[in-house]
PDB file of C-alpha atoms in Angstrom:
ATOM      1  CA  UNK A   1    -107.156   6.059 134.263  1.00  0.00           C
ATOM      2  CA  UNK A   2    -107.707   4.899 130.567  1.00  0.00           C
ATOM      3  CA  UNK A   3    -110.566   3.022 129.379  1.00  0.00           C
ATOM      4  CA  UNK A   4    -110.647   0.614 126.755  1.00  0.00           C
ATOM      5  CA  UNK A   5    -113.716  -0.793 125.402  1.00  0.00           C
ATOM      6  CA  UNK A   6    -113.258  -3.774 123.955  1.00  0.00           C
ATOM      7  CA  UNK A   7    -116.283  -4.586 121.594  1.00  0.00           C
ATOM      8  CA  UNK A   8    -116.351  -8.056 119.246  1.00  0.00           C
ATOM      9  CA  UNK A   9    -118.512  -7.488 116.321  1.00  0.00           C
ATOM     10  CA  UNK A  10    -119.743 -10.017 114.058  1.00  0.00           C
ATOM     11  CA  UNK A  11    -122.226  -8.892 111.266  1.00  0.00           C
ATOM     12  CA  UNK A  12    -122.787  -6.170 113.034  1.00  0.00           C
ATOM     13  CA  UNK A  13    -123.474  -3.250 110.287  1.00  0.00           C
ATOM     14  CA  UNK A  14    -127.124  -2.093 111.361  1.00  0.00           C
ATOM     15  CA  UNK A  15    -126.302  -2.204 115.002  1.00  0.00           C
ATOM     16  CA  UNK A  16    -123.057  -1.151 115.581  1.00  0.00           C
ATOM     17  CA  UNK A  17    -123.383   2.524 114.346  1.00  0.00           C
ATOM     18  CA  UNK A  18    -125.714   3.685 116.897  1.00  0.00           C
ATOM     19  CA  UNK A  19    -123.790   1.570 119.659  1.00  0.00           C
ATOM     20  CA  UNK A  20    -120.431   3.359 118.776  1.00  0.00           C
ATOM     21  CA  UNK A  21    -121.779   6.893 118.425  1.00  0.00           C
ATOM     22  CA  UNK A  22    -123.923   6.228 121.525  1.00  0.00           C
ATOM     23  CA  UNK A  23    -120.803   5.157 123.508  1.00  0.00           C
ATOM     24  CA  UNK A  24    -118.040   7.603 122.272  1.00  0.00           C
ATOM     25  CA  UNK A  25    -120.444  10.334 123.141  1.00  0.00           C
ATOM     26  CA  UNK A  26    -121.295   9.258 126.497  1.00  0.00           C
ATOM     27  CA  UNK A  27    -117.578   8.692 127.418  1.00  0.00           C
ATOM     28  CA  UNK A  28    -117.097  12.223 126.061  1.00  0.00           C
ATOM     29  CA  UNK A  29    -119.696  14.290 128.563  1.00  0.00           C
ATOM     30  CA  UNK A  30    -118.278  12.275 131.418  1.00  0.00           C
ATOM     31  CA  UNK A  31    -114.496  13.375 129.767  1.00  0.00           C
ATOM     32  CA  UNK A  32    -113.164  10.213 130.388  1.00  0.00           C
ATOM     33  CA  UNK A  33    -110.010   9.317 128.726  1.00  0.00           C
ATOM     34  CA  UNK A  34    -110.551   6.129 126.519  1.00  0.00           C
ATOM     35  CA  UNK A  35    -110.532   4.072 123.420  1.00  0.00           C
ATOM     36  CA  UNK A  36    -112.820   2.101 121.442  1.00  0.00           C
ATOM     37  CA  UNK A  37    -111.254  -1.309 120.677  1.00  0.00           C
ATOM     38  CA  UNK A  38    -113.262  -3.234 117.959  1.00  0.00           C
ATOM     39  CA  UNK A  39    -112.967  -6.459 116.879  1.00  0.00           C
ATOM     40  CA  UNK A  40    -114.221  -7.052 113.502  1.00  0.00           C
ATOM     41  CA  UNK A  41    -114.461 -10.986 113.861  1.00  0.00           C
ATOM     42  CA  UNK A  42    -113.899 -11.444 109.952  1.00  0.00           C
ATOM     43  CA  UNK A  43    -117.808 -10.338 109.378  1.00  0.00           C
ATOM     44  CA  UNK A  44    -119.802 -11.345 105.722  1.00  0.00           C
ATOM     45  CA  UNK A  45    -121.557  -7.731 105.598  1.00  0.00           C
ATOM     46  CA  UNK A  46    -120.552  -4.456 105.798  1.00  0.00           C
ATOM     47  CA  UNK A  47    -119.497  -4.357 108.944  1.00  0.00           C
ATOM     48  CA  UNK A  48    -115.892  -3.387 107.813  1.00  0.00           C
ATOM     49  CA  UNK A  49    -116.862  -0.982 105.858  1.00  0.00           C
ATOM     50  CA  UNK A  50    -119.132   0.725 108.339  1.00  0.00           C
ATOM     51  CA  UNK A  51    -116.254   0.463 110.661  1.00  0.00           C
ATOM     52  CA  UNK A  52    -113.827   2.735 108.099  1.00  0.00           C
ATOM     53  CA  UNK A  53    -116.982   5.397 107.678  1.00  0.00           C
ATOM     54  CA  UNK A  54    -117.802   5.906 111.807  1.00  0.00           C
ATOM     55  CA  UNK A  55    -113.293   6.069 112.158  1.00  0.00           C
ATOM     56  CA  UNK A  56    -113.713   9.959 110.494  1.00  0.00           C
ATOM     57  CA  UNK A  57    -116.108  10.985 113.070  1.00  0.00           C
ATOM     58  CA  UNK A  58    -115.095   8.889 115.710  1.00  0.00           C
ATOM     59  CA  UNK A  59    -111.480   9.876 116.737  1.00  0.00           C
ATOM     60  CA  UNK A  60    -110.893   7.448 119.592  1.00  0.00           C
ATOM     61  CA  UNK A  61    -112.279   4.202 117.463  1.00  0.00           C
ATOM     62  CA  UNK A  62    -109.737   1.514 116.833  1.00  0.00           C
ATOM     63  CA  UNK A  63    -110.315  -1.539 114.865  1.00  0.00           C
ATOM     64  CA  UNK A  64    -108.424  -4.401 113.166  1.00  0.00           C
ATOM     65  CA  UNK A  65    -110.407  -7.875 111.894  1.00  0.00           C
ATOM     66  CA  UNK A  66    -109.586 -11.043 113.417  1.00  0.00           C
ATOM     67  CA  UNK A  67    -108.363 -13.233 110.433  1.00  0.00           C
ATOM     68  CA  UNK A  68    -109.322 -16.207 112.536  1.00  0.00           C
ATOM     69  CA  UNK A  69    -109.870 -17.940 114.358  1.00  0.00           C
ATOM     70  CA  UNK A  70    -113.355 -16.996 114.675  1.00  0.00           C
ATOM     71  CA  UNK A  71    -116.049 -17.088 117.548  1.00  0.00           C
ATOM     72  CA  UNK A  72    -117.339 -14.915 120.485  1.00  0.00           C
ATOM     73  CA  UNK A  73    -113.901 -15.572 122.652  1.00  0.00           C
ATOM     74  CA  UNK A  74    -111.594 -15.208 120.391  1.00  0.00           C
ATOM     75  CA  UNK A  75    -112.790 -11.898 119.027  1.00  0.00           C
ATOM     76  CA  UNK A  76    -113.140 -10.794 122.853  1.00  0.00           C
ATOM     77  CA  UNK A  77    -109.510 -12.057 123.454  1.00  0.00           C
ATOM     78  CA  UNK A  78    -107.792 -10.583 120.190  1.00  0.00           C
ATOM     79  CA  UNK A  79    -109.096  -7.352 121.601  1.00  0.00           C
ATOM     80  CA  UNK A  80    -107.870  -8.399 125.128  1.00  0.00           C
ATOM     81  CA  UNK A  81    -104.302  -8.524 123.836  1.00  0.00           C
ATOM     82  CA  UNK A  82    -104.104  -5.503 122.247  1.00  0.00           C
ATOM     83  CA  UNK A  83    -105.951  -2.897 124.471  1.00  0.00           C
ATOM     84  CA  UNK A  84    -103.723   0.327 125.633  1.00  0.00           C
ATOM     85  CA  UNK A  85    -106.028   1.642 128.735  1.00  0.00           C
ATOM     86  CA  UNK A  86    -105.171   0.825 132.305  1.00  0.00           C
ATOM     87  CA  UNK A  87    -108.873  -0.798 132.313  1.00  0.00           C
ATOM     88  CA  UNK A  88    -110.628  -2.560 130.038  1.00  0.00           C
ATOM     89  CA  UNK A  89    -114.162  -3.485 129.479  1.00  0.00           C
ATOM     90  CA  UNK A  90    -116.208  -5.711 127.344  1.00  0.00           C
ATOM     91  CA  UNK A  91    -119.146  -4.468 125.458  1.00  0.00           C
ATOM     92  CA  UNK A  92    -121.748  -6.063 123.009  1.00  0.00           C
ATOM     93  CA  UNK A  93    -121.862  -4.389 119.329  1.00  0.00           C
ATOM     94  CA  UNK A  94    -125.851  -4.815 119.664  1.00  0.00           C
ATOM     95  CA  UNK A  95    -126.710  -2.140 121.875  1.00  0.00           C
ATOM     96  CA  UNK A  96    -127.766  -4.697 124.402  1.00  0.00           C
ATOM     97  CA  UNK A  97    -125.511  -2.764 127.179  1.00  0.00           C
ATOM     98  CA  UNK A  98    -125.639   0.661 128.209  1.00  0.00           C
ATOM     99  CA  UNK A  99    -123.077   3.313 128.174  1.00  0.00           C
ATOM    100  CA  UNK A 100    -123.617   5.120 130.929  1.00  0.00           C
ATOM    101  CA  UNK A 101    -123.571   1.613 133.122  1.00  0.00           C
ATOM    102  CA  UNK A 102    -120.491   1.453 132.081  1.00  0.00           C
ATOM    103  CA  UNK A 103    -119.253   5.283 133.164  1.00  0.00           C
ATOM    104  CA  UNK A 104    -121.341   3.745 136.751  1.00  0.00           C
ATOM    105  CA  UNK A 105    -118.268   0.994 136.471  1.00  0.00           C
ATOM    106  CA  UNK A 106    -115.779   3.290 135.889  1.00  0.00           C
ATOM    107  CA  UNK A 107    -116.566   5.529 138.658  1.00  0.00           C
ATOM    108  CA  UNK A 108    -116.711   2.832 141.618  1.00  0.00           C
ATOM    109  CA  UNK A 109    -113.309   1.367 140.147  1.00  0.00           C
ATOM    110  CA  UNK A 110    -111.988   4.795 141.061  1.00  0.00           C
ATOM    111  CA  UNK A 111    -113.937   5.036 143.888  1.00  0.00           C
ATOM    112  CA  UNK A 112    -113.452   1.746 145.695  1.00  0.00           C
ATOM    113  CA  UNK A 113    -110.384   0.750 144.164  1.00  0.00           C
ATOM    114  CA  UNK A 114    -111.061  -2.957 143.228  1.00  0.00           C
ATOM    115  CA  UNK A 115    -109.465  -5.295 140.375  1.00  0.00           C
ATOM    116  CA  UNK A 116    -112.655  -5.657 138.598  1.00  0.00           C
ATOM    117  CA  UNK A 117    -116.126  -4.151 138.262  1.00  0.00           C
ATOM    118  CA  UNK A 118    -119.343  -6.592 137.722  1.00  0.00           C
ATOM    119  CA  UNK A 119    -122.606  -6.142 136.706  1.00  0.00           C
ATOM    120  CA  UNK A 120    -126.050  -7.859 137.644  1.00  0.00           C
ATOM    121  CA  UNK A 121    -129.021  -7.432 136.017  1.00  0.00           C
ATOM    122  CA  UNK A 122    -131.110  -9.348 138.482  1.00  0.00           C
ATOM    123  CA  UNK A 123    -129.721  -6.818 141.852  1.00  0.00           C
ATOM    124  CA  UNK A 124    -132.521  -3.727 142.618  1.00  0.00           C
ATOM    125  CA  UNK A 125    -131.727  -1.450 140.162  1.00  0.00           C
ATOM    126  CA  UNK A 126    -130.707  -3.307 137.282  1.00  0.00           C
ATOM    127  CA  UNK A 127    -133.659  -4.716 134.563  1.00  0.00           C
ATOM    128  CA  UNK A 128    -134.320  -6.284 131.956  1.00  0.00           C
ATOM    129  CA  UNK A 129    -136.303  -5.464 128.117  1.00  0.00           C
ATOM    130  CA  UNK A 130    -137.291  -7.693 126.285  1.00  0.00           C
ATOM    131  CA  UNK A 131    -135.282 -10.691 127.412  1.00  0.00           C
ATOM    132  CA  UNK A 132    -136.875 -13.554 125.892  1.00  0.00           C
ATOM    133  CA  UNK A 133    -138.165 -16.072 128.545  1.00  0.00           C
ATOM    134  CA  UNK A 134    -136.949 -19.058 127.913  1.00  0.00           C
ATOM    135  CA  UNK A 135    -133.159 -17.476 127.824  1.00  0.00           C
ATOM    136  CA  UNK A 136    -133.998 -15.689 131.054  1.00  0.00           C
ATOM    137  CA  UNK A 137    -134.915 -19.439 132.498  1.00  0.00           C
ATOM    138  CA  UNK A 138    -132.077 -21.062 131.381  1.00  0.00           C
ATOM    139  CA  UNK A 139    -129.739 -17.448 132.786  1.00  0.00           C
ATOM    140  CA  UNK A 140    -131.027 -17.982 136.074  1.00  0.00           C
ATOM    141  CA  UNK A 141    -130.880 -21.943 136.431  1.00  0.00           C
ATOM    142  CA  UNK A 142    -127.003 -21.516 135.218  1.00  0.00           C
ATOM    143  CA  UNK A 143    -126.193 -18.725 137.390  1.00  0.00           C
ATOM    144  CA  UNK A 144    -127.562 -20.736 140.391  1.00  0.00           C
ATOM    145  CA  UNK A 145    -125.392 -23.977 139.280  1.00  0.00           C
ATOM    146  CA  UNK A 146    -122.261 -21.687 139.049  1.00  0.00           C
ATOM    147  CA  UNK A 147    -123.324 -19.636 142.205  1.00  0.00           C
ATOM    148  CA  UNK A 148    -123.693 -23.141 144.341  1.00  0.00           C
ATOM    149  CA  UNK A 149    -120.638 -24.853 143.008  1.00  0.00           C
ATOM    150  CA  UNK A 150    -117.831 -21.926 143.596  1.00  0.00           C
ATOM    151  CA  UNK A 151    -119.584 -20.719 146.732  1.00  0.00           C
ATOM    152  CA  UNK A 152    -120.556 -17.159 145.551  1.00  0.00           C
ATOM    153  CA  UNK A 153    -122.653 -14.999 146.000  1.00  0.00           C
ATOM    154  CA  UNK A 154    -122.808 -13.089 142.524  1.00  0.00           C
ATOM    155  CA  UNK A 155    -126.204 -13.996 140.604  1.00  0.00           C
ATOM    156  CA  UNK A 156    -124.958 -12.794 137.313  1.00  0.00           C
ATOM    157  CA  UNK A 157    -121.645 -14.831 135.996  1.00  0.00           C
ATOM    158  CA  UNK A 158    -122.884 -15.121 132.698  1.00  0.00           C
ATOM    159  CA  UNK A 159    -123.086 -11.380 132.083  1.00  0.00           C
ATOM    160  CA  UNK A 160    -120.464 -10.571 129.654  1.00  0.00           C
ATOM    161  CA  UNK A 161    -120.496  -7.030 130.319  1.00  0.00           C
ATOM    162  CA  UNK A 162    -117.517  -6.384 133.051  1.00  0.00           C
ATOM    163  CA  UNK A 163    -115.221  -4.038 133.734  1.00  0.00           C
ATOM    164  CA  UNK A 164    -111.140  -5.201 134.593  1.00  0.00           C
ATOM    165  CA  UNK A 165    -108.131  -3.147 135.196  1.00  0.00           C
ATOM    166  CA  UNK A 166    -105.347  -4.067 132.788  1.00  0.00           C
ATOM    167  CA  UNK A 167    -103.471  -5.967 135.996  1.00  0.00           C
ATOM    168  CA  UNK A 168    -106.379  -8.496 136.249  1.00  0.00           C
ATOM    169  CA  UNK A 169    -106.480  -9.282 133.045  1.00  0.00           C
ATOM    170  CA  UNK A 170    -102.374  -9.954 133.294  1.00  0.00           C
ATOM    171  CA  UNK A 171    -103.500 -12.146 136.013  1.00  0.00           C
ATOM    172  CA  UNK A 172    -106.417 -14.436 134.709  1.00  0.00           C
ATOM    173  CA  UNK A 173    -104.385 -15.703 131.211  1.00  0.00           C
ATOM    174  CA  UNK A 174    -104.134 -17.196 129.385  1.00  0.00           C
ATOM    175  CA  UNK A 175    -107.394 -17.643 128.200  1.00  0.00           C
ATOM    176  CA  UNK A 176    -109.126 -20.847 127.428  1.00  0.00           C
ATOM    177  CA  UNK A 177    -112.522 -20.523 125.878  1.00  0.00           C
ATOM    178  CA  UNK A 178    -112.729 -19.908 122.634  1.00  0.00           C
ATOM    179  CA  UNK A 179    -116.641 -19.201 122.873  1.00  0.00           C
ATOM    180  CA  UNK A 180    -119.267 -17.247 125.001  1.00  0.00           C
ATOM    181  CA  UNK A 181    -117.870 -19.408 128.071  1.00  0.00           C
ATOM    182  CA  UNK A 182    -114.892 -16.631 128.257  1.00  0.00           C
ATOM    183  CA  UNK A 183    -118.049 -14.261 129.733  1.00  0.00           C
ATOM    184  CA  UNK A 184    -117.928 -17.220 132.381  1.00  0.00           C
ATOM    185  CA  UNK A 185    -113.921 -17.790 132.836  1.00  0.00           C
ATOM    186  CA  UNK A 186    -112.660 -14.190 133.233  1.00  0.00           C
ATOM    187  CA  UNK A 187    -114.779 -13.199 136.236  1.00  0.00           C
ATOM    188  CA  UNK A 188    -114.362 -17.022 137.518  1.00  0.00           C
ATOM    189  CA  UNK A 189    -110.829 -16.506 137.303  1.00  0.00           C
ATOM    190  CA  UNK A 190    -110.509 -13.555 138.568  1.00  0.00           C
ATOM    191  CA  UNK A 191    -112.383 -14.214 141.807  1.00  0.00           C
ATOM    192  CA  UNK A 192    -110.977 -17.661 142.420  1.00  0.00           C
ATOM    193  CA  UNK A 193    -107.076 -15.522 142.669  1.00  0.00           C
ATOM    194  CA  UNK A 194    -108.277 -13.413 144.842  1.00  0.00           C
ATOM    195  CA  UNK A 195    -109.049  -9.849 142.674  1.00  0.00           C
ATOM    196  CA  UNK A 196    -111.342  -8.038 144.610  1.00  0.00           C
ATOM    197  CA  UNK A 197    -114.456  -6.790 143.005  1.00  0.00           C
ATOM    198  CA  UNK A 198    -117.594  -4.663 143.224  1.00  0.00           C
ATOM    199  CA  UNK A 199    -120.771  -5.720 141.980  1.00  0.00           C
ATOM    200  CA  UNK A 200    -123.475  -2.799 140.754  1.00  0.00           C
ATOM    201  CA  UNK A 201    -126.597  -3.355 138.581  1.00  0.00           C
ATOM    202  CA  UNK A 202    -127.104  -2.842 134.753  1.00  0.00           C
ATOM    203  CA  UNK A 203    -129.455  -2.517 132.366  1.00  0.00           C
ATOM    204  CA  UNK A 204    -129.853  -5.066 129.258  1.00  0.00           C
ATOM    205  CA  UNK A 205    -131.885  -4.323 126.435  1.00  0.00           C
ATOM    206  CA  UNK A 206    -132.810  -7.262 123.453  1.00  0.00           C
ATOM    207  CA  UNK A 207    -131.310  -6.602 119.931  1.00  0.00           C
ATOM    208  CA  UNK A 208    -133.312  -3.874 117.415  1.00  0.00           C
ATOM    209  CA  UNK A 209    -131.146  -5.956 114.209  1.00  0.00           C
ATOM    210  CA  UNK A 210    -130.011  -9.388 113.392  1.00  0.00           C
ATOM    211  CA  UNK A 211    -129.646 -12.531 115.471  1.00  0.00           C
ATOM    212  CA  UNK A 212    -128.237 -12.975 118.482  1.00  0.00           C
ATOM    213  CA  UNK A 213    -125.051 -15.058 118.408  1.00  0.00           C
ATOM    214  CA  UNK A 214    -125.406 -17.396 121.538  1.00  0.00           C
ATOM    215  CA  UNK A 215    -126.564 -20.233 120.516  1.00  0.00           C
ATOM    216  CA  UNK A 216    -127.815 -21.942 123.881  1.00  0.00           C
ATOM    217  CA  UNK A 217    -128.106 -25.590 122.740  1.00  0.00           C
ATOM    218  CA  UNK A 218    -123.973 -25.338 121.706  1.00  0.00           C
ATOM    219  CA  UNK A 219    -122.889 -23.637 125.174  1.00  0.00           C
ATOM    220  CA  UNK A 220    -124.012 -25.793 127.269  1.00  0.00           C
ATOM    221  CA  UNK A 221    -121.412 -28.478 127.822  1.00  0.00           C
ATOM    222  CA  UNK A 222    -118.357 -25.621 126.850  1.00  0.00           C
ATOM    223  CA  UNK A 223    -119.800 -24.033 130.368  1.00  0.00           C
ATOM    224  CA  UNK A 224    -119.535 -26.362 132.338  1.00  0.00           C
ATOM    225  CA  UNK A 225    -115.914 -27.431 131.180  1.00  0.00           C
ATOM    226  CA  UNK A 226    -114.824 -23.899 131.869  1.00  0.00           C
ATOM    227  CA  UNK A 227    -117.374 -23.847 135.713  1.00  0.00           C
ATOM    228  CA  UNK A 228    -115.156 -26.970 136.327  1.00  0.00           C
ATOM    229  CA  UNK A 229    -111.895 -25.922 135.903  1.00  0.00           C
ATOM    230  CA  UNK A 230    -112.416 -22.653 137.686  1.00  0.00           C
ATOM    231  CA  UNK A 231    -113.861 -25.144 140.146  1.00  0.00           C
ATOM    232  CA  UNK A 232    -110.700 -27.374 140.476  1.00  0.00           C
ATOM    233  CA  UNK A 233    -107.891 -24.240 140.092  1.00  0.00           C
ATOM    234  CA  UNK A 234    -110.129 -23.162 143.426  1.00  0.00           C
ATOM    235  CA  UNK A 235    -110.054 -26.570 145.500  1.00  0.00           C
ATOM    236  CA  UNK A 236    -106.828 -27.975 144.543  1.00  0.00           C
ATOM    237  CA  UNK A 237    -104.002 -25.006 142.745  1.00  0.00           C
ATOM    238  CA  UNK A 238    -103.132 -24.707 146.346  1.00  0.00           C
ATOM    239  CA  UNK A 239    -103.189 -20.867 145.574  1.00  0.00           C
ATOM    240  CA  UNK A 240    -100.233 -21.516 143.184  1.00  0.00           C
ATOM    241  CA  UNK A 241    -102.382 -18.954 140.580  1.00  0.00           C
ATOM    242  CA  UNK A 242    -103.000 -16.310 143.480  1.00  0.00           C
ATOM    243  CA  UNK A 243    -102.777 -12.609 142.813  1.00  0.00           C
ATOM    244  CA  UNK A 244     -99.248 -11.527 144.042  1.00  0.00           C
TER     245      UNK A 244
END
């Protein structure tokens, strides 16, 4: 089964080096067959540029730049379209996720068969470094609000870093969020159609360079919109959007 890693990348030129040399060598000692699927999201550094240098010694790194428009979503969904694996997975450009979690997803999609793969960070055996603490208390008061309202028990929605075989994604468009609320509406989606899934715990580690892009204050109101429609498709679609 092919994996694509789907990674949007936004001023990314001091991280993204060691996260793609990190990844492609992880994926290569577990031999699994894959590609790297970046998104430049029309970054103002040299993030192109580093892109073109790490594509000679990377031979499984694709990228094109997303003219616009621009934002977390749509850089995760211009990769979304385009992706050639039978699975796909998103992964930050920051380091913040860890590549052999991700070989942990790939293995129980084999293993158990299921539509998706999710991580938790907040399960025994998943952590946490250096997660500021006022994002962690806003995480979990969010997570509890979206865990309550679609009658779930998954504690980590918000986690963007998931694993989907190319048939899920099929079945979740089109797409809505333009924004980090797409970390919210593909797992949301998928669950309210019925995809099965299998939850196992990550690892998330802050940023070494730049700023994060979230921007708490902004997302707010976009997640709820997106909890809410998942929240409606689930109470009154009448199953009309159910897997087949």
């Amino acid at each position: 089964m092919k994996l694509s890693v789907v990674i949007p990348a936004y001023n990314e030129q001091e991280s993204i080096p060691e996260t793609l040399r990190t990844l492609y060598a992880t994926l290569k000692k577990y031999d699994i067959p894959h590609e790297i699927w970046v998104t430049n999201d029309n970054s103002k550094d040299q993030t192109l540029n580093v892109l073109y240098e790490l594509s000679r010694e990377i031979p499984t790194l694709v990228f094109e730049t997303n003219k616009g428009p621009n934002g977390f979503g749509y850089a995760v969904r211009y990769g979304l379209e385009r992706f050639s694996g039978d699975c796909v997975a998103v992964f930050m450009a920051d380091m913040s996720d860890d590549p052999e979690d991700l070989v942990k997803y790939y293995q129980t999609m084999l293993s158990q068969n299921v539509d998706a793969v999710y991580g938790s960070r907040w399960v025994k055996g998943g952590k946490v470094i250096d997660y500021p603490p006022l994002k962690k208390f806003i995480n979990r008061i969010a997570n509890f609000i979206i865990k309550s309202m679609m009658g779930i028990k998954y504690n980590d929605t918000t986690n963007a870093f998931k694993l989907y075989k190319r048939e899920t994604i099929e079945g979740i468009k089109p797409f809505l969020s333009p924004h980090f609320n797409l970390t919210v509406e593909l797992p949301l989606k998928a669950i309210v159609r019925g995809y099965t899934f299998a939850v196992v715990p990550n690892s998330w580690t802050n940023r070494k360079y730049g700023e994060s892009k979230l921007k708490i204050k902004e997302m707010g109101s976009r997640y709820f919109f997106i909890l809410m429609y998942c929240w409606i498709e689930k109470h009154f679609s009448r199953g009309d959007y159910k897997k087949k």
